[in-house]
Amino acid sequence: MAEPIPPHLVVLTGAGISAESGIQTFRADDGLWADHPIEEVATPEAWRRDPGRVLAFYNARRDQVRRARPNAAHQALAALEKAGLRVSIVTQNIDDLHERAGSRRVLHLHGEILKARSTVDRRMHYPLPRGGIELGDVCDKGSQLRPDVVWFGEAVPHFGEACDLVAEADLLLVVGTSLAVMPAASLLHHAPLDAPCVLVDPEAEALAPPGVTRLARPAGEGVPALVRHWKREGRLWMPEALLA
Ligand code: NAD
């Protein structure tokens, strides 16, 4: 007899899942983003205007990512995958904390800060030179290297793949995202109509669109609590006790 197919949990994560690891969220009042308006560091125009400033900004953020450690939310998702459930993570984050926790199926919608790429050919990837990218570090075609991240205003190359994953979800878990950045936020519309969707975010009450269950807790509490139920029963469901 054929083995039953394990249920498929698709997880959409945003900056909030890494907040308890010490990486500031995008809209937090403190930290790197507050000192650097997006348009000055994370757009193609900023790169054309002052690539040195953009590189310095990402080099500083990269140091922060290297110092950070995966937290209980990253670890719980990795443990669920290890326990045999199908877990696919679609992250808006450019850090590598899901991978360091042990998750193997991670799709980075907005790229990865720990990688460098050519400015003339996005397929040409390079290991990071000397731990950071400096002006004058060039690809094999002689063009300046840049961080392998997707800036505001750029196309999101893996978006189609992410839509396909979400369309296969038995349950969609959304963690730590304000759902303000497009097209990532529109992924929720690709979930099957009968698949429950839950948002774990301290601001869930205000942020969750209609039809989405709200779990207004920090990721490091809310995600492990859900995962404990799912691991115990080997199925994906919404434990009412948690939502009360
Ligand atoms: P956002 O800053 O717009 O929203 C962050 C969300 O996290 C908010 O809804 C906030 O309520 C929530 N949050 C704060 N603390 C939390 C916690 N402990 N647990 C759970 N949720 C918590 O972030 P976004 O929606 O991901 O969009 C911002 C963009 O900035 C993305 O494109 C992302 O690539 C980028 N970004 C990435 C990182 C990273 O890689 N870690 C960090 C900052 C920004």
Short mmCIF file of C-alpha atoms and ligand atoms in Angstrom, two decimals:
data_model
loop_
_atom_site.label_atom_id
_atom_site.label_comp_id
_atom_site.label_asym_id
_atom_site.label_seq_id
_atom_site.Cartn_x
_atom_site.Cartn_y
_atom_site.Cartn_z
CA MET A 1 0.00 0.00 0.00
CA ALA A 2 1.27 3.49 -0.82
CA GLU A 3 2.53 5.56 2.11
CA PRO A 4 0.13 8.39 3.05
CA ILE A 5 1.43 11.80 1.94
CA PRO A 6 2.33 13.89 5.00
CA PRO A 7 0.44 17.16 5.34
CA HIS A 8 2.15 20.17 3.81
CA LEU A 9 2.75 23.20 5.99
CA VAL A 10 3.72 26.29 4.03
CA VAL A 11 5.18 29.07 6.16
CA LEU A 12 5.51 32.67 5.05
CA THR A 13 7.93 34.53 7.30
CA GLY A 14 8.85 38.19 7.62
CA ALA A 15 11.26 40.31 9.63
CA GLY A 16 9.30 39.65 12.86
CA ILE A 17 10.45 36.04 13.11
CA SER A 18 14.05 37.24 13.43
CA ALA A 19 13.25 40.08 15.87
CA GLU A 20 13.85 37.90 18.95
CA SER A 21 17.24 36.96 17.46
CA GLY A 22 18.22 40.63 17.64
CA ILE A 23 17.70 41.61 14.00
CA GLN A 24 15.53 44.70 13.83
CA THR A 25 12.32 44.62 11.84
CA PHE A 26 11.91 46.91 8.95
CA ARG A 27 9.53 49.30 10.64
CA ALA A 28 11.00 49.24 14.15
CA ASP A 29 11.67 52.68 15.60
CA ASP A 30 15.30 51.92 16.37
CA GLY A 31 18.28 50.47 14.55
CA LEU A 32 19.78 50.50 11.13
CA TRP A 33 16.67 51.04 9.07
CA ALA A 34 15.62 54.04 11.17
CA ASP A 35 18.94 55.77 10.40
CA HIS A 36 18.81 54.90 6.72
CA PRO A 37 15.65 55.73 4.74
CA ILE A 38 14.84 52.92 2.31
CA GLU A 39 15.21 55.12 -0.72
CA GLU A 40 18.81 55.89 0.29
CA VAL A 41 19.96 52.28 0.74
CA ALA A 42 17.58 49.73 -0.78
CA THR A 43 16.58 50.86 -4.26
CA PRO A 44 18.27 50.70 -7.68
CA GLU A 45 18.32 54.54 -7.66
CA ALA A 46 20.27 54.55 -4.39
CA TRP A 47 22.78 52.15 -5.93
CA ARG A 48 23.26 54.38 -8.97
CA ARG A 49 23.58 57.48 -6.79
CA ASP A 50 25.92 56.18 -4.09
CA PRO A 51 26.96 52.50 -4.31
CA GLY A 52 29.52 52.98 -1.53
CA ARG A 53 26.80 53.96 0.93
CA VAL A 54 24.63 51.01 -0.10
CA LEU A 55 27.54 48.57 0.31
CA ALA A 56 28.42 50.01 3.73
CA PHE A 57 24.81 49.65 4.87
CA TYR A 58 24.63 45.98 3.83
CA ASN A 59 28.07 45.22 5.26
CA ALA A 60 26.84 46.49 8.64
CA ARG A 61 23.62 44.49 8.40
CA ARG A 62 25.62 41.41 7.45
CA ASP A 63 27.67 41.69 10.66
CA GLN A 64 24.42 41.84 12.62
CA VAL A 65 23.11 38.71 10.86
CA ARG A 66 26.33 36.80 11.57
CA ARG A 67 26.12 37.62 15.28
CA ALA A 68 22.46 36.58 15.52
CA ARG A 69 21.34 33.07 16.46
CA PRO A 70 18.14 31.25 15.41
CA ASN A 71 15.42 31.59 18.04
CA ALA A 72 12.69 29.24 19.31
CA ALA A 73 10.46 29.97 16.29
CA HIS A 74 13.11 29.08 13.70
CA GLN A 75 14.01 25.99 15.73
CA ALA A 76 10.42 24.78 16.12
CA LEU A 77 9.85 24.91 12.34
CA ALA A 78 13.06 22.96 11.71
CA ALA A 79 12.05 20.37 14.34
CA LEU A 80 8.66 19.91 12.67
CA GLU A 81 10.35 19.14 9.37
CA LYS A 82 12.65 16.70 11.15
CA ALA A 83 9.61 15.02 12.69
CA GLY A 84 8.43 14.08 9.19
CA LEU A 85 5.91 16.78 8.22
CA ARG A 86 6.40 18.51 4.90
CA VAL A 87 7.44 22.06 5.75
CA SER A 88 8.20 24.64 3.06
CA ILE A 89 9.34 28.07 4.14
CA VAL A 90 8.93 31.13 1.96
CA THR A 91 10.78 33.94 3.67
CA GLN A 92 10.96 37.64 2.98
CA ASN A 93 14.05 37.70 5.16
CA ILE A 94 17.53 38.02 3.78
CA ASP A 95 19.16 36.43 6.84
CA ASP A 96 20.04 32.72 7.05
CA LEU A 97 18.46 31.90 10.43
CA HIS A 98 15.99 29.33 9.06
CA GLU A 99 18.86 27.41 7.46
CA ARG A 100 21.02 27.66 10.56
CA ALA A 101 18.14 26.25 12.63
CA GLY A 102 18.12 23.24 10.28
CA SER A 103 15.25 23.93 7.84
CA ARG A 104 16.06 22.50 4.43
CA ARG A 105 13.27 23.82 2.21
CA VAL A 106 13.68 27.58 2.34
CA LEU A 107 12.85 29.93 -0.52
CA HIS A 108 14.24 33.45 -0.14
CA LEU A 109 11.84 35.80 -1.90
CA HIS A 110 14.02 38.87 -1.36
CA GLY A 111 17.44 37.27 -1.73
CA GLU A 112 20.23 36.49 0.72
CA ILE A 113 22.52 39.01 2.35
CA LEU A 114 25.33 36.46 2.76
CA LYS A 115 25.72 36.16 -1.02
CA ALA A 116 27.11 38.51 -3.65
CA ARG A 117 26.21 38.76 -7.30
CA SER A 118 27.20 40.52 -10.48
CA THR A 119 25.49 43.79 -11.40
CA VAL A 120 25.31 42.83 -15.08
CA ASP A 121 24.20 39.19 -14.78
CA ARG A 122 22.01 38.10 -11.86
CA ARG A 123 22.96 34.44 -12.42
CA MET A 124 26.60 35.08 -11.56
CA HIS A 125 26.91 34.48 -7.82
CA TYR A 126 30.05 34.79 -5.72
CA PRO A 127 31.12 33.95 -2.20
CA LEU A 128 31.47 37.10 -0.16
CA PRO A 129 34.90 38.67 -0.61
CA ARG A 130 36.74 39.17 2.71
CA GLY A 131 33.46 39.12 4.64
CA GLY A 132 32.00 42.15 2.88
CA ILE A 133 31.63 43.77 -0.54
CA GLU A 134 33.72 46.84 -1.29
CA LEU A 135 33.81 49.19 -4.27
CA GLY A 136 36.20 47.59 -6.77
CA ASP A 137 35.16 43.97 -6.06
CA VAL A 138 34.10 42.83 -9.52
CA CYS A 139 32.55 39.82 -11.26
CA ASP A 140 34.21 37.82 -14.07
CA LYS A 141 32.71 40.28 -16.57
CA GLY A 142 34.40 43.16 -14.75
CA SER A 143 31.29 44.72 -13.23
CA GLN A 144 30.91 45.73 -9.58
CA LEU A 145 29.53 43.08 -7.18
CA ARG A 146 26.38 43.86 -5.20
CA PRO A 147 24.49 42.10 -2.41
CA ASP A 148 22.25 39.31 -3.72
CA VAL A 149 19.12 40.97 -2.37
CA VAL A 150 15.99 42.24 -4.08
CA TRP A 151 15.66 46.00 -3.71
CA PHE A 152 12.39 47.92 -3.63
CA GLY A 153 11.26 48.41 -7.21
CA GLU A 154 13.03 45.29 -8.52
CA ALA A 155 11.34 42.12 -9.81
CA VAL A 156 10.98 39.21 -7.36
CA PRO A 157 12.52 36.31 -9.30
CA HIS A 158 11.14 33.43 -7.18
CA PHE A 159 7.61 34.76 -6.90
CA GLY A 160 6.09 32.17 -9.27
CA GLU A 161 7.71 29.33 -7.34
CA ALA A 162 6.39 30.79 -4.08
CA CYS A 163 2.83 30.98 -5.52
CA ASP A 164 3.05 27.30 -6.52
CA LEU A 165 4.14 26.28 -3.01
CA VAL A 166 1.39 28.27 -1.30
CA ALA A 167 -1.16 26.75 -3.68
CA GLU A 168 -0.20 23.29 -2.31
CA ALA A 169 -0.59 24.21 1.37
CA ASP A 170 -2.74 22.18 3.75
CA LEU A 171 -2.21 25.00 6.23
CA LEU A 172 -0.58 28.39 5.68
CA LEU A 173 1.31 29.78 8.65
CA VAL A 174 2.28 33.45 8.37
CA VAL A 175 4.78 34.76 10.92
CA GLY A 176 6.05 38.25 11.75
CA THR A 177 5.11 40.23 8.71
CA SER A 178 3.17 43.46 8.40
CA LEU A 179 1.91 42.22 5.00
CA ALA A 180 2.81 45.65 3.65
CA VAL A 181 5.38 44.66 1.02
CA MET A 182 4.11 43.53 -2.37
CA PRO A 183 4.04 41.10 -4.06
CA ALA A 184 4.89 38.97 -0.97
CA ALA A 185 1.68 39.97 0.84
CA SER A 186 -0.45 38.83 -2.11
CA LEU A 187 0.78 35.24 -1.63
CA LEU A 188 -2.04 34.68 0.86
CA HIS A 189 -4.51 34.80 -2.04
CA HIS A 190 -2.86 31.76 -3.63
CA ALA A 191 -3.70 29.38 -0.76
CA PRO A 192 -6.43 26.77 -1.39
CA LEU A 193 -9.79 28.07 -0.13
CA ASP A 194 -10.14 25.19 2.33
CA ALA A 195 -6.63 25.59 3.81
CA PRO A 196 -6.64 27.34 7.19
CA CYS A 197 -4.37 30.37 7.44
CA VAL A 198 -2.98 31.70 10.72
CA LEU A 199 -0.93 34.85 11.38
CA VAL A 200 1.44 34.85 14.38
CA ASP A 201 2.41 38.45 15.07
CA PRO A 202 1.98 40.66 18.15
CA GLU A 203 -0.01 43.00 15.89
CA ALA A 204 -2.08 40.17 14.37
CA GLU A 205 -5.41 41.68 15.43
CA ALA A 206 -4.79 44.78 13.34
CA LEU A 207 -2.93 43.15 10.46
CA ALA A 208 -4.73 39.90 9.59
CA PRO A 209 -6.98 40.13 6.53
CA PRO A 210 -10.52 38.68 6.84
CA GLY A 211 -10.58 34.89 7.08
CA VAL A 212 -7.11 34.68 8.63
CA THR A 213 -6.88 33.35 12.21
CA ARG A 214 -4.95 35.67 14.53
CA LEU A 215 -2.45 34.53 17.13
CA ALA A 216 -1.27 37.78 18.70
CA ARG A 217 1.96 36.56 20.27
CA PRO A 218 5.67 36.94 19.57
CA ALA A 219 6.98 34.32 17.15
CA GLY A 220 9.18 32.70 19.82
CA GLU A 221 6.04 31.80 21.84
CA GLY A 222 3.34 31.37 19.21
CA VAL A 223 5.19 29.19 16.71
CA PRO A 224 6.55 26.61 19.22
CA ALA A 225 3.06 26.40 20.80
CA LEU A 226 1.46 25.54 17.45
CA VAL A 227 4.26 23.15 16.52
CA ARG A 228 3.88 21.23 19.81
CA HIS A 229 0.26 20.45 18.88
CA TRP A 230 1.10 19.49 15.31
CA LYS A 231 3.99 17.23 16.30
CA ARG A 232 1.94 15.46 18.94
CA GLU A 233 -0.88 14.63 16.53
CA GLY A 234 1.01 14.43 13.24
CA ARG A 235 -1.59 16.63 11.57
CA LEU A 236 -2.12 20.34 10.91
CA TRP A 237 -5.07 21.97 12.64
CA MET A 238 -5.94 25.12 14.57
CA PRO A 239 -5.97 24.33 18.31
CA GLU A 240 -8.83 26.46 19.66
CA ALA A 241 -7.28 26.55 23.15
CA LEU A 242 -4.38 28.59 21.81
CA LEU A 243 -6.61 31.23 20.28
CA ALA A 244 -8.78 31.86 23.33
P1 NAD B 1 7.95 44.57 8.61
O1 NAD B 1 9.05 45.27 9.35
O2 NAD B 1 7.11 45.35 7.68
O3 NAD B 1 7.01 43.91 9.68
C1 NAD B 1 7.54 43.21 10.76
C2 NAD B 1 6.41 42.55 11.52
O4 NAD B 1 6.99 41.81 12.56
C3 NAD B 1 5.42 43.54 12.14
O5 NAD B 1 4.10 43.16 11.78
C4 NAD B 1 5.63 43.36 13.65
O6 NAD B 1 4.42 43.46 14.38
C5 NAD B 1 6.16 41.94 13.69
N1 NAD B 1 6.94 41.58 14.87
C6 NAD B 1 7.74 42.36 15.64
N2 NAD B 1 8.27 41.62 16.62
C7 NAD B 1 7.82 40.34 16.45
C8 NAD B 1 8.02 39.13 17.13
N3 NAD B 1 8.80 39.03 18.22
N4 NAD B 1 7.38 38.01 16.68
C9 NAD B 1 6.57 38.07 15.59
N5 NAD B 1 6.35 39.21 14.91
C10 NAD B 1 6.97 40.32 15.34
O7 NAD B 1 8.63 43.32 7.90
P2 NAD B 1 8.20 42.48 6.61
O8 NAD B 1 6.72 42.38 6.55
O9 NAD B 1 9.05 41.27 6.65
O10 NAD B 1 8.65 43.37 5.37
C11 NAD B 1 9.83 44.12 5.42
C12 NAD B 1 10.87 43.90 4.35
O11 NAD B 1 12.15 44.18 4.94
C13 NAD B 1 10.96 42.51 3.80
O12 NAD B 1 11.08 42.66 2.44
C14 NAD B 1 12.28 41.94 4.34
O13 NAD B 1 13.04 41.39 3.28
C15 NAD B 1 13.07 43.12 4.82
N6 NAD B 1 13.73 42.87 6.14
C16 NAD B 1 14.36 41.69 6.40
C17 NAD B 1 14.96 41.47 7.64
C18 NAD B 1 15.67 40.15 7.88
O14 NAD B 1 16.18 39.56 6.96
N7 NAD B 1 15.69 39.65 9.13
C19 NAD B 1 14.91 42.45 8.63
C20 NAD B 1 14.29 43.67 8.32
C21 NAD B 1 13.69 43.87 7.06
#
